Tab-separated table of C-alpha atoms and ligand atoms in Angstrom:
chain	number	residue	atom	x	y	z
A	12	MET	CA	0.087	0.153	-0.007
A	13	ALA	CA	2.713	2.456	0.620
A	14	GLU	CA	4.449	1.431	-2.573
A	15	PHE	CA	1.360	2.295	-4.076
A	16	GLN	CA	1.066	5.577	-2.300
A	17	ALA	CA	4.825	6.419	-3.767
A	18	LEU	CA	3.807	5.598	-7.231
A	19	LEU	CA	1.055	8.254	-6.833
A	20	ASP	CA	3.451	10.987	-5.261
A	21	PHE	CA	5.791	11.089	-8.192
A	22	PRO	CA	6.565	14.473	-9.487
A	23	PRO	CA	5.340	15.795	-12.878
A	24	ALA	CA	7.228	15.000	-15.790
A	25	PRO	CA	6.145	17.082	-18.308
A	26	LYS	CA	8.095	15.389	-21.616
A	27	LEU	CA	6.204	12.038	-20.839
A	28	ASN	CA	3.180	10.618	-22.535
A	29	ILE	CA	0.744	8.166	-21.190
A	30	TYR	CA	2.903	5.445	-21.713
A	31	GLY	CA	5.669	7.052	-20.022
A	32	LYS	CA	7.846	7.539	-23.059
A	33	LEU	CA	9.463	11.125	-24.515
A	34	ASP	CA	7.365	13.083	-26.276
A	35	PRO	CA	9.461	13.799	-29.023
A	36	ARG	CA	7.904	17.448	-29.620
A	37	LYS	CA	9.135	18.257	-25.913
A	38	ALA	CA	12.290	16.011	-25.804
A	39	THR	CA	16.223	17.225	-26.514
A	40	ALA	CA	17.720	15.279	-29.130
A	41	GLU	CA	20.312	13.847	-26.425
A	42	GLU	CA	17.234	12.544	-24.090
A	43	LEU	CA	15.724	10.757	-26.833
A	44	ARG	CA	18.973	9.547	-27.814
A	45	GLY	CA	19.312	8.252	-24.188
A	46	GLN	CA	15.841	6.827	-24.530
A	47	GLU	CA	16.935	4.795	-27.269
A	48	VAL	CA	20.120	3.315	-25.348
A	49	PHE	CA	17.690	2.935	-22.570
A	50	PHE	CA	15.547	0.734	-24.453
A	51	GLY	CA	18.036	-1.067	-26.637
A	52	LYS	CA	21.648	-1.608	-26.270
A	53	ALA	CA	21.769	-1.156	-22.404
A	54	GLN	CA	18.411	-3.368	-21.846
A	55	CYS	CA	17.533	-0.913	-18.541
A	56	ALA	CA	13.837	-1.532	-19.313
A	57	VAL	CA	13.941	-5.168	-19.222
A	58	CYS	CA	13.622	-4.246	-15.105
A	59	HIS	CA	13.080	-0.676	-15.460
A	60	VAL	CA	9.478	-0.900	-17.265
A	61	PRO	CA	7.710	2.084	-17.943
A	62	PRO	CA	5.355	3.878	-17.358
A	63	TYR	CA	6.772	3.954	-13.670
A	64	TYR	CA	10.204	2.333	-14.728
A	65	THR	CA	9.967	-0.454	-12.363
A	66	ASP	CA	8.927	-4.333	-13.197
A	67	ASN	CA	8.147	-4.481	-9.099
A	68	LEU	CA	10.231	-7.619	-9.287
A	69	MET	CA	13.134	-8.687	-7.270
A	70	HIS	CA	16.671	-9.037	-9.129
A	71	ASN	CA	19.852	-10.334	-7.770
A	72	LEU	CA	22.485	-7.984	-9.347
A	73	LYS	CA	25.422	-9.749	-8.046
A	74	ALA	CA	27.174	-6.802	-7.683
A	75	GLU	CA	29.788	-9.009	-5.629
A	76	ARG	CA	31.409	-10.375	-8.967
A	77	PHE	CA	33.554	-6.894	-9.467
A	78	PHE	CA	34.649	-6.468	-5.743
A	79	SER	CA	35.940	-8.730	-2.930
A	80	PRO	CA	34.313	-8.102	0.594
A	81	LYS	CA	35.803	-5.449	2.390
A	82	MET	CA	34.751	-2.744	5.182
A	83	ILE	CA	32.968	0.495	3.752
A	84	ASN	CA	31.695	3.352	6.191
A	85	GLY	CA	31.828	0.728	9.042
A	86	ARG	CA	29.414	-1.489	7.066
A	87	MET	CA	30.681	-5.196	5.336
A	88	ALA	CA	30.137	-4.656	1.623
A	89	SER	CA	29.771	-7.831	0.341
A	90	ALA	CA	26.778	-9.796	-1.386
A	91	ASP	CA	23.857	-7.876	-1.358
A	92	GLY	CA	21.171	-10.503	-2.622
A	93	PRO	CA	17.902	-9.916	-4.430
A	94	ILE	CA	16.764	-6.432	-4.214
A	95	LYS	CA	13.429	-5.106	-5.809
A	96	THR	CA	13.935	-3.042	-8.831
A	97	PHE	CA	13.475	0.856	-7.876
A	98	PRO	CA	11.274	3.268	-9.894
A	99	LEU	CA	12.967	5.727	-12.069
A	100	ARG	CA	10.203	8.355	-11.958
A	101	GLY	CA	11.122	11.619	-10.802
A	102	ILE	CA	14.908	10.120	-10.186
A	103	LYS	CA	16.640	13.269	-10.543
A	104	ASP	CA	15.156	14.275	-7.477
A	105	SER	CA	16.116	11.522	-5.045
A	106	PRO	CA	19.917	10.997	-4.491
A	107	PRO	CA	21.623	9.191	-3.346
A	108	TYR	CA	21.157	6.025	-5.201
A	109	MET	CA	20.731	2.465	-4.282
A	110	HIS	CA	19.325	0.842	-1.318
A	111	ASP	CA	22.033	1.924	0.717
A	112	GLY	CA	22.898	5.505	-0.848
A	113	ARG	CA	25.862	4.116	-2.166
A	114	LEU	CA	25.911	6.089	-5.299
A	115	LEU	CA	25.595	9.950	-5.308
A	116	THR	CA	24.884	10.776	-8.834
A	117	LEU	CA	22.955	9.362	-11.859
A	118	GLU	CA	26.214	9.052	-13.340
A	119	ASP	CA	27.273	7.064	-10.866
A	120	THR	CA	24.726	4.621	-11.358
A	121	VAL	CA	25.274	4.427	-14.979
A	122	GLU	CA	28.584	3.746	-14.542
A	123	PHE	CA	27.620	0.897	-11.955
A	124	PHE	CA	25.345	-0.604	-14.541
A	125	ASN	CA	27.787	-0.198	-17.236
A	126	LEU	CA	30.058	-2.577	-15.060
A	127	ILE	CA	27.249	-4.864	-13.820
A	128	GLN	CA	25.744	-5.486	-17.081
A	129	GLU	CA	29.228	-5.437	-19.058
A	130	LEU	CA	27.926	-3.098	-21.485
A	131	LYS	CA	30.600	-0.882	-22.794
A	132	LEU	CA	28.610	2.271	-23.315
A	133	THR	CA	30.743	4.871	-24.924
A	134	ASP	CA	30.894	8.570	-23.128
A	135	GLN	CA	28.341	10.065	-25.046
A	136	GLU	CA	25.683	6.949	-24.473
A	137	LYS	CA	26.395	7.471	-20.574
A	138	ALA	CA	25.888	11.490	-21.292
A	139	ASP	CA	22.525	10.549	-22.766
A	140	LEU	CA	21.516	8.057	-20.143
A	141	VAL	CA	21.527	10.658	-17.936
A	142	ALA	CA	19.814	13.029	-19.740
A	143	PHE	CA	17.027	10.756	-20.355
A	144	MET	CA	16.922	9.844	-16.877
A	145	ARG	CA	16.497	13.547	-15.832
A	146	ALA	CA	13.231	13.690	-17.899
A	147	LEU	CA	11.804	10.981	-16.044
B	26	LIG	C1	18.183	-6.945	-13.992
B	26	LIG	C2	17.450	-5.868	-13.811
B	26	LIG	C3	17.773	-4.414	-14.058
B	26	LIG	C4	18.496	-3.686	-14.969
B	26	LIG	C5	18.839	-4.472	-16.434
B	26	LIG	C6	18.907	-2.608	-14.699
B	26	LIG	N1	18.538	-2.110	-13.300
B	26	LIG	FE1	18.679	-0.246	-12.525
B	26	LIG	N2	17.980	-1.348	-10.670
B	26	LIG	C7	17.481	-2.486	-10.495
B	26	LIG	C8	17.645	-2.592	-9.253
B	26	LIG	C9	17.318	-4.301	-8.474
B	26	LIG	C10	17.530	-1.792	-8.369
B	26	LIG	C11	17.915	-1.707	-6.982
B	26	LIG	C12	19.314	-2.302	-6.619
B	26	LIG	C13	19.897	-1.745	-5.310
B	26	LIG	O1	19.421	-0.974	-4.458
B	26	LIG	O2	20.819	-2.335	-4.755
B	26	LIG	C14	17.964	-0.918	-9.326
B	26	LIG	C15	18.465	0.651	-9.148
B	26	LIG	C16	18.625	1.634	-10.071
B	26	LIG	C17	18.716	3.083	-9.988
B	26	LIG	C18	18.951	3.511	-8.553
B	26	LIG	C19	17.312	3.998	-8.164
B	26	LIG	C20	17.141	4.573	-6.948
B	26	LIG	O3	16.131	5.448	-6.555
B	26	LIG	O4	17.931	4.738	-6.091
B	26	LIG	C21	18.992	3.595	-11.056
B	26	LIG	C22	19.065	5.177	-11.204
B	26	LIG	C23	19.166	2.522	-11.925
B	26	LIG	N3	18.774	1.439	-11.693
B	26	LIG	C24	19.184	3.108	-13.608
B	26	LIG	C25	19.572	2.045	-14.598
B	26	LIG	C26	20.103	1.962	-15.856
B	26	LIG	C27	20.100	3.411	-16.172
B	26	LIG	C28	20.343	0.690	-16.338
B	26	LIG	C29	20.468	0.289	-17.498
B	26	LIG	C30	21.897	0.954	-17.548
B	26	LIG	C31	19.629	-0.104	-15.318
B	26	LIG	N4	19.518	0.387	-14.282
B	26	LIG	C32	19.644	-1.611	-15.434
B	26	LIG	C33	17.468	-3.352	-11.745
B	26	LIG	C34	18.169	-3.323	-12.842
């Protein structure tokens, strides 16, 4: 129920149509390229499904593949296990990111998923993805 409430509390996203996709008449070229990467090469939409950009399902991103356990800010960083996909509507207004706030900027989250999904995104694709998420 709290979650349903949260869905209704999203801030307005004037560039999105009723399906949660960009209205090309309102969006910039950069945002539109970002949307293409989000739904295409980067496959973010497999889990972050429009219009709210979540599938409401649990996923194990297995970030621990990429580091060895160590203490960070007094907490043992190790396997996180399955976590529910966070919605991305209004995302620019809610840093820090991830369940433990480990990432401070949207740029960081793109770097994170670039690593986790082994995407090999170009700098341009990364910047476009951030521009797209700022419009959500
Ligand atoms: C396999 C499913 C999956 C894919 C693919 C995926 N995500 Fe996520 N995303 C998640 C989950 C699960 C979380 C929450 C993880 C956590 O808190 O540790 C999340 C969290 C986030 C967050 C932080 C949200 C918040 O409120 O803190 C952002 C931003 C994000 N994802 C963007 C992306 C982008 C951009 C891509 C594509 C490059 C992507 N995700 C691909 C499942 C996915």
